PDB file of C-alpha atoms in Angstrom:
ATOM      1  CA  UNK A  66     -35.327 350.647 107.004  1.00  0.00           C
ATOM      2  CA  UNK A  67     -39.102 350.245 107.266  1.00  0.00           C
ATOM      3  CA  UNK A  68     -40.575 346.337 106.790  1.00  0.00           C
ATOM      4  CA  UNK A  69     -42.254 348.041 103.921  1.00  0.00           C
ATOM      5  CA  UNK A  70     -38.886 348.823 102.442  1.00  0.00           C
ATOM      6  CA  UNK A  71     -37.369 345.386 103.354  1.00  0.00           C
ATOM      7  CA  UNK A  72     -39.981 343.326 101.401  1.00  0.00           C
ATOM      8  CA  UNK A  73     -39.408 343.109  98.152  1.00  0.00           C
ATOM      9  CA  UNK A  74     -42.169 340.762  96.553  1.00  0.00           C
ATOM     10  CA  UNK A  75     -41.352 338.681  93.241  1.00  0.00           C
ATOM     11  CA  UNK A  76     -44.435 338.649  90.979  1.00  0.00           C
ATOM     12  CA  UNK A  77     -44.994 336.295  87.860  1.00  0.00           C
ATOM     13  CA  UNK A  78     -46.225 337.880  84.644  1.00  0.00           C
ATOM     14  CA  UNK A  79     -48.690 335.512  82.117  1.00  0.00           C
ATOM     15  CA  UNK A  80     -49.376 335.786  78.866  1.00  0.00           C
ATOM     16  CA  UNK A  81     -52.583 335.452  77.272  1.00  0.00           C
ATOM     17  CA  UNK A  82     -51.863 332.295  76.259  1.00  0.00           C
ATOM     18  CA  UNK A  83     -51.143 331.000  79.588  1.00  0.00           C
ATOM     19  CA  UNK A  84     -53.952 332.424  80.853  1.00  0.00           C
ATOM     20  CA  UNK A  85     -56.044 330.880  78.465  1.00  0.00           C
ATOM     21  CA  UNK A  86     -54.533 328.069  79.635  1.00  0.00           C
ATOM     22  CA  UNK A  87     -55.758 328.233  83.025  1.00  0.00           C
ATOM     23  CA  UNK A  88     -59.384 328.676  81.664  1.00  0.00           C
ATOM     24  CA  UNK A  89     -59.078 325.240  79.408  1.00  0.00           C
ATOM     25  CA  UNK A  90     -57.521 323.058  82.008  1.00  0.00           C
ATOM     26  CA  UNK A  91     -59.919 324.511  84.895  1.00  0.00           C
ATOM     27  CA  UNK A  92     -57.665 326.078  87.080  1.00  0.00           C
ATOM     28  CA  UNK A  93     -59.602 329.281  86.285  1.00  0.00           C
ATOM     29  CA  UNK A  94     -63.408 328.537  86.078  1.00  0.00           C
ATOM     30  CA  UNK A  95     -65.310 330.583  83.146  1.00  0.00           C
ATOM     31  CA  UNK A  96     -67.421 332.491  85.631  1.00  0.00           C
ATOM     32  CA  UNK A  97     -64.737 333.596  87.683  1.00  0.00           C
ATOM     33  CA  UNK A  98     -64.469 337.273  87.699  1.00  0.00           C
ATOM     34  CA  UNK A  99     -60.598 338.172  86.395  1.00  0.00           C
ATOM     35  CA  UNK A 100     -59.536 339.411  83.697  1.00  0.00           C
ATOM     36  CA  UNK A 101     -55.486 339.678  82.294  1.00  0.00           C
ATOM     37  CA  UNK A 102     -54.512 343.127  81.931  1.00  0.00           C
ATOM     38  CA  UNK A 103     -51.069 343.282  80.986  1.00  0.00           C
ATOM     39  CA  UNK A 104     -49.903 340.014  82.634  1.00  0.00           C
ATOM     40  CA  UNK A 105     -51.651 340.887  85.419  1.00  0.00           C
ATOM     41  CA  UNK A 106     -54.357 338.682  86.513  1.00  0.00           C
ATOM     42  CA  UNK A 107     -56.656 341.241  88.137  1.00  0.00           C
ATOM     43  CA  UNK A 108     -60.006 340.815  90.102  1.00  0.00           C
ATOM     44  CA  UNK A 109     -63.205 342.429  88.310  1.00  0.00           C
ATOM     45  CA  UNK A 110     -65.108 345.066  90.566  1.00  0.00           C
ATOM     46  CA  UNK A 111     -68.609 343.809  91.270  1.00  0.00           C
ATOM     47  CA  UNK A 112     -71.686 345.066  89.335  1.00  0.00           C
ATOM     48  CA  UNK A 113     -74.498 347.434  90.763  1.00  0.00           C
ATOM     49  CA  UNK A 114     -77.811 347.293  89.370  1.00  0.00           C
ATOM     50  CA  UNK A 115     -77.127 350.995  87.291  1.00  0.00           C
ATOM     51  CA  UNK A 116     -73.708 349.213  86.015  1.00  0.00           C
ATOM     52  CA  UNK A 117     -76.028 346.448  84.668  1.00  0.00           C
ATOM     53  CA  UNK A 118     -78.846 348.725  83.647  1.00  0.00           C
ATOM     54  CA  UNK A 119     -76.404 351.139  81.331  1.00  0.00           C
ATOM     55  CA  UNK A 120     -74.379 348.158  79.953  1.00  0.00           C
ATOM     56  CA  UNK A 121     -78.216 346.930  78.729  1.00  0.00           C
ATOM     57  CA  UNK A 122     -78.903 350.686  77.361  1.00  0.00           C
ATOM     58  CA  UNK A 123     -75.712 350.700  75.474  1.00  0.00           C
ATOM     59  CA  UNK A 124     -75.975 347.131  73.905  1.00  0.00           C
ATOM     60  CA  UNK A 125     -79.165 348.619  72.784  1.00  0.00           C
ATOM     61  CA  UNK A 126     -78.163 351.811  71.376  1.00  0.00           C
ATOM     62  CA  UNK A 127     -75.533 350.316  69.512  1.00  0.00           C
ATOM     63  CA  UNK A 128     -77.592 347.550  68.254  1.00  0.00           C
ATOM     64  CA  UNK A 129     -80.132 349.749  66.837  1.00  0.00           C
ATOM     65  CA  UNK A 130     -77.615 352.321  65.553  1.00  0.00           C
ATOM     66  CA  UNK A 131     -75.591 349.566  64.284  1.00  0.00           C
ATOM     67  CA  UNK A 132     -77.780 347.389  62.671  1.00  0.00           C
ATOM     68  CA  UNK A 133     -76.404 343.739  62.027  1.00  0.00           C
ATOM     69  CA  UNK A 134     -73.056 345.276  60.489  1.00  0.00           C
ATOM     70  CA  UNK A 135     -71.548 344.715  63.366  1.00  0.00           C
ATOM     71  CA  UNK A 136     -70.812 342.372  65.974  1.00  0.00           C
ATOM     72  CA  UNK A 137     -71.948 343.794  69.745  1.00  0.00           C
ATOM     73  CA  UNK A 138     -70.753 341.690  72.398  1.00  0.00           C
ATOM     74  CA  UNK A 139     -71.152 341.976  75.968  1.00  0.00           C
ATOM     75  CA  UNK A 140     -68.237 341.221  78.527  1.00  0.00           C
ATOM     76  CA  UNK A 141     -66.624 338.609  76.529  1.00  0.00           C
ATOM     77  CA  UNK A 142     -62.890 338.343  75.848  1.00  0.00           C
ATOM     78  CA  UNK A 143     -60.768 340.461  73.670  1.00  0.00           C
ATOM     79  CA  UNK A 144     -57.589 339.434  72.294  1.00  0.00           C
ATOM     80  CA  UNK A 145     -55.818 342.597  72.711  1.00  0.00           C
ATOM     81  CA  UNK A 146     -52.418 341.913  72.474  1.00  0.00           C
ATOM     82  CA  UNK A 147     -50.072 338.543  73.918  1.00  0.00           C
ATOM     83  CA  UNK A 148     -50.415 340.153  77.372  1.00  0.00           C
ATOM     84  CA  UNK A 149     -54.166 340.947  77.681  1.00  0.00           C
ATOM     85  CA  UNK A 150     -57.212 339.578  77.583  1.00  0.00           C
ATOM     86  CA  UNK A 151     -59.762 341.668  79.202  1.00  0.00           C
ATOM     87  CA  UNK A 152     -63.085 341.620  79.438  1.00  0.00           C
ATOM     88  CA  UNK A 153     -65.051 344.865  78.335  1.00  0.00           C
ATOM     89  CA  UNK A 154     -68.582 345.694  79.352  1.00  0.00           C
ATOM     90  CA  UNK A 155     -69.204 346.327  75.749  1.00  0.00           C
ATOM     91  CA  UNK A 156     -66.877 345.460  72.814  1.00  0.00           C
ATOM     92  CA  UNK A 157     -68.250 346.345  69.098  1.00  0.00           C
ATOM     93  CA  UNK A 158     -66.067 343.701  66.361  1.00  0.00           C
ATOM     94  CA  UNK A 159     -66.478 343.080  62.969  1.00  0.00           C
ATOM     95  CA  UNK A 160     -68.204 339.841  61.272  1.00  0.00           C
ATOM     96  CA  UNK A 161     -70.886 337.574  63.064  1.00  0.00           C
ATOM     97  CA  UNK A 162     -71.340 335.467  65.974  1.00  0.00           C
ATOM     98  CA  UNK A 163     -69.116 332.486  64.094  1.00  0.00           C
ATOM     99  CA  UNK A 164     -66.338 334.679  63.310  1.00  0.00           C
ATOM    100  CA  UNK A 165     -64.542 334.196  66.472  1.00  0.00           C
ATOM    101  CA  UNK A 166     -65.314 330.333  67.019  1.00  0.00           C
ATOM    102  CA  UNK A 167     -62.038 329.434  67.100  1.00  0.00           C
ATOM    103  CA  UNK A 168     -60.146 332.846  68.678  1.00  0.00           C
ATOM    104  CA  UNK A 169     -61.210 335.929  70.247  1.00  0.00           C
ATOM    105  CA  UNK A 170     -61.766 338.881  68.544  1.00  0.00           C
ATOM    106  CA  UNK A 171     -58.419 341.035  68.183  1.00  0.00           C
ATOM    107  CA  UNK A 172     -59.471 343.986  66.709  1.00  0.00           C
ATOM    108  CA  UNK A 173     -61.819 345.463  68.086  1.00  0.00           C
ATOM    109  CA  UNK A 174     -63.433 348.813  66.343  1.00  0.00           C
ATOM    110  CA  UNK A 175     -65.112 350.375  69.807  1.00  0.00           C
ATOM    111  CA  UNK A 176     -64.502 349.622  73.022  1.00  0.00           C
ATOM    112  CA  UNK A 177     -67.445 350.781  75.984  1.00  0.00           C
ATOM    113  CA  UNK A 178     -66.816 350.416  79.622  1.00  0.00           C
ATOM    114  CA  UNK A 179     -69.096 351.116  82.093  1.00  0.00           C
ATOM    115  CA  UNK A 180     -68.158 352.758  85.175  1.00  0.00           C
ATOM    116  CA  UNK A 181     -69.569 352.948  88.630  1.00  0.00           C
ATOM    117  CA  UNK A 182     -66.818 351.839  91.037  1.00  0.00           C
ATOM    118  CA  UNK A 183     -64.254 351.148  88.608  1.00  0.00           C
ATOM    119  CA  UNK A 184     -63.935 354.797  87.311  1.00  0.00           C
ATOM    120  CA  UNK A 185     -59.929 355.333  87.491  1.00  0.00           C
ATOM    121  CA  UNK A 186     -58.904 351.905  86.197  1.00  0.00           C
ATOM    122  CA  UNK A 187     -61.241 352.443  83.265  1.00  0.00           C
ATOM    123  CA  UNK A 188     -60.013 355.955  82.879  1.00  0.00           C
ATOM    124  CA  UNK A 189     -56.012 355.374  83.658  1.00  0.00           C
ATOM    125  CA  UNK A 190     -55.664 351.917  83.275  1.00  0.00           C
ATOM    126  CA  UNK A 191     -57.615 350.450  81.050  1.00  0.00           C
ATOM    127  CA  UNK A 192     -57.422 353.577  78.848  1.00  0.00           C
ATOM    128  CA  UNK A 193     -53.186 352.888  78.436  1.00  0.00           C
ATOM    129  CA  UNK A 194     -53.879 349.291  77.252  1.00  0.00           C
ATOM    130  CA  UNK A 195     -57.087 350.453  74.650  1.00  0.00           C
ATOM    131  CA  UNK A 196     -54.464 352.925  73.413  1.00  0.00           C
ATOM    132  CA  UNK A 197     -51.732 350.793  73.338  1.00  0.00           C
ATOM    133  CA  UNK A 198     -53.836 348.283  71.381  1.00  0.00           C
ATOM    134  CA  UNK A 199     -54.807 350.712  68.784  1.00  0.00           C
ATOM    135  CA  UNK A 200     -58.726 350.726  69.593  1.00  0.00           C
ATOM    136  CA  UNK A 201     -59.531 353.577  68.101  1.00  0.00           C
ATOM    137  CA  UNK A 202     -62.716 354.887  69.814  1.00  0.00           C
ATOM    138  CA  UNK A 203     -62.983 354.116  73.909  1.00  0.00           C
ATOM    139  CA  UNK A 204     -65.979 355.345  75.433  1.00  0.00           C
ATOM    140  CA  UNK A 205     -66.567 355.540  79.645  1.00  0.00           C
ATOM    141  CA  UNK A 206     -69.763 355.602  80.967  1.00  0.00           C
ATOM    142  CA  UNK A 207     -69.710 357.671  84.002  1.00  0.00           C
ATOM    143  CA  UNK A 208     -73.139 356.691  85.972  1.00  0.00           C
ATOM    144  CA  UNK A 209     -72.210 358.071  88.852  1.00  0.00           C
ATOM    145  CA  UNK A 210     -71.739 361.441  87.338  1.00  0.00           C
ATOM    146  CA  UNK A 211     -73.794 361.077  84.543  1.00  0.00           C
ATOM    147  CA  UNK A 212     -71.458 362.061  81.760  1.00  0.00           C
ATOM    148  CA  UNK A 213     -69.858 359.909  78.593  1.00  0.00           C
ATOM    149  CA  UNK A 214     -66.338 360.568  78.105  1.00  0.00           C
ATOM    150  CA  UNK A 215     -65.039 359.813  74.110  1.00  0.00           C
ATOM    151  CA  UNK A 216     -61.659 358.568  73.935  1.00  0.00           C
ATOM    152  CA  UNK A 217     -60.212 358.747  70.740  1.00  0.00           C
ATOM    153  CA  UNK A 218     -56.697 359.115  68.619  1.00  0.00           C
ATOM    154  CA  UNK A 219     -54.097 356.482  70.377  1.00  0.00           C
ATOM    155  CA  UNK A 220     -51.139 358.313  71.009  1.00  0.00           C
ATOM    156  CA  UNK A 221     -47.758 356.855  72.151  1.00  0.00           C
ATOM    157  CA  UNK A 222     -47.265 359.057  75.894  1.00  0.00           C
ATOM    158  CA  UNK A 223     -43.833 358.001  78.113  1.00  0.00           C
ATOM    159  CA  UNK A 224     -45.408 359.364  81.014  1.00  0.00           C
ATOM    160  CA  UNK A 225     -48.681 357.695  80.650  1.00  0.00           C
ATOM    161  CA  UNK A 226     -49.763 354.598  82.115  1.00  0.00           C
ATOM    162  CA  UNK A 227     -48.401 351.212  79.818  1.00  0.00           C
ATOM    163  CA  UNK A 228     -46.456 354.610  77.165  1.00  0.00           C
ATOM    164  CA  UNK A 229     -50.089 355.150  75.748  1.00  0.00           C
ATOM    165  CA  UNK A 230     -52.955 357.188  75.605  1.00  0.00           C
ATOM    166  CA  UNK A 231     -55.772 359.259  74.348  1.00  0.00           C
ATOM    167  CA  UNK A 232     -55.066 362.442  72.306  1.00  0.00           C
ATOM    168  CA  UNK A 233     -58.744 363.207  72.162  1.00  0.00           C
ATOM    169  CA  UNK A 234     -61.053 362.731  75.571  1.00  0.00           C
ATOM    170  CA  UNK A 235     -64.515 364.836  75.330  1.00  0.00           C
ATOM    171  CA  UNK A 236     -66.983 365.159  77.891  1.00  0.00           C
ATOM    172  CA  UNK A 237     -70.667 364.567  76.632  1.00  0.00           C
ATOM    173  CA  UNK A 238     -73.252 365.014  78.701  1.00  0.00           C
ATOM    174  CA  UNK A 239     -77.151 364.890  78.228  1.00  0.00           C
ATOM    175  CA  UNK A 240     -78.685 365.756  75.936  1.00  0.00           C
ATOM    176  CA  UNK A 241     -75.806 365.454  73.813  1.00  0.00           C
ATOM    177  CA  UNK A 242     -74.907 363.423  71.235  1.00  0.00           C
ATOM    178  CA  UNK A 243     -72.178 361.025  69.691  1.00  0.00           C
ATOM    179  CA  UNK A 244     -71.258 359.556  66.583  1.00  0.00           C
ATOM    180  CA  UNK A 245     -69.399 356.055  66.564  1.00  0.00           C
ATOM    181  CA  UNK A 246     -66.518 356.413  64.069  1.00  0.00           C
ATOM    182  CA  UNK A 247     -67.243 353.292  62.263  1.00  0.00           C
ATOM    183  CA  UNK A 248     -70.502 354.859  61.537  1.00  0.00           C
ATOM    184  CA  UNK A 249     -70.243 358.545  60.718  1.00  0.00           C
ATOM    185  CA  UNK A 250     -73.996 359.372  59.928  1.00  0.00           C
ATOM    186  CA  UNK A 251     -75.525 358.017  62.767  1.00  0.00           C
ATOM    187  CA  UNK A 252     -75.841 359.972  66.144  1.00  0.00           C
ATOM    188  CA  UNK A 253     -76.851 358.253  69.827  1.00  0.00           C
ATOM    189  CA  UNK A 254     -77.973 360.451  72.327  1.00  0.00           C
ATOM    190  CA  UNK A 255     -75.569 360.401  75.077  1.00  0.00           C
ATOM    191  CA  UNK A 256     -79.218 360.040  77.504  1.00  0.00           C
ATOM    192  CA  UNK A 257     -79.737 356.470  76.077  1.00  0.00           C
ATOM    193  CA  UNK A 258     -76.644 355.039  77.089  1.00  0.00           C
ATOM    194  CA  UNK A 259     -76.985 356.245  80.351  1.00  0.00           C
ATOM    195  CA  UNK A 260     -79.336 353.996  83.399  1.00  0.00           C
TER     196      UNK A 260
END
């Protein structure tokens, strides 16, 4: 038997609650980069300049696609379900900035994560708990390969990661277009959401 094999390591699960928790009393500070992903409290990759330049482009494109329907938030904390709480580049909620003064936002209608380095948890991961949650549209932007990938119709998998996933991924790529479900007659060119 390999030490590998021997070592059996004994983790500890939080909820969002308790996590939360850890925020209010200051054992986690505000600006530390973590997130909870399914009880998991899990180190946020760090941010290139194109990462920060596309989640800018996006905020924009939804904002003037959008109009002041919706709330667009910006890598603040979702709700998602008593295990999670992450933190997605781009979240789009209903109601205004004082809906959520007293809880996060739980139901989020669109969900945009940028990727650069964090490509396969957004696309595996991240992707399980959206689906999970019920978000119903997920969008990754690729920057590396220049591509948005639509996410859409939650589907319960068993051989997906968290039992959940996408029934609908499409490919998009410049100078192609997509249309937000929560706003079926307005288009955003796929080139304005990318850096």
């Amino acid at each position: 038997m390999t030490s590998a094999q021997a070592l059996t390591l004994k983790t500890r699960r939080w909820t969002r609650v308790e996590y939360e928790r850890l925020v209010e009393c200051g054992v986690l500070q505000e600006d530390e980069h973590v997130e909870l992903l399914d009880g998991l409290l899990v180190v946020r990759e760090p941010q290139g300049s194109r990462h920060n330049t596309s989640i800018r482009c996006v905020v924009a494109a939804l904002r003037t696609a959008l109009g002041d329907a919706w709330q667009i938030d910006s890598q603040l904390a979702i709700a998602l379900d008593d295990d999670s709480e992450p933190e997605p580049d781009i979240a789009v909620v209903p109601g205004d900035a004082r809906s959520y003064r007293d809880a996060h936002p739980s139901r989020p209608a669109l969900i945009v994560e940028v990727a650069e380095t964090s490509y396969r948890i957004d696309r595996t991961y991240k992707a399980g708990l959206y689906a999970r949650a019920g978000v119903p549209d997920y969008w990754i932007v690729d920057v590396v390969r220049g591509v948005l990938e639509v996410h859409r119709q939650p589907e319960a998998a068993s051989e997906a990661v968290h039992g959940w996933r996408y029934a609908i991924v499409e490919m998009l790529h410049p100078p192609a277009t997509v249309t937000p479900l929560i706003a079926p007659d307005v288009t955003i060119s796929v080139a304005d959401l990318l850096p």
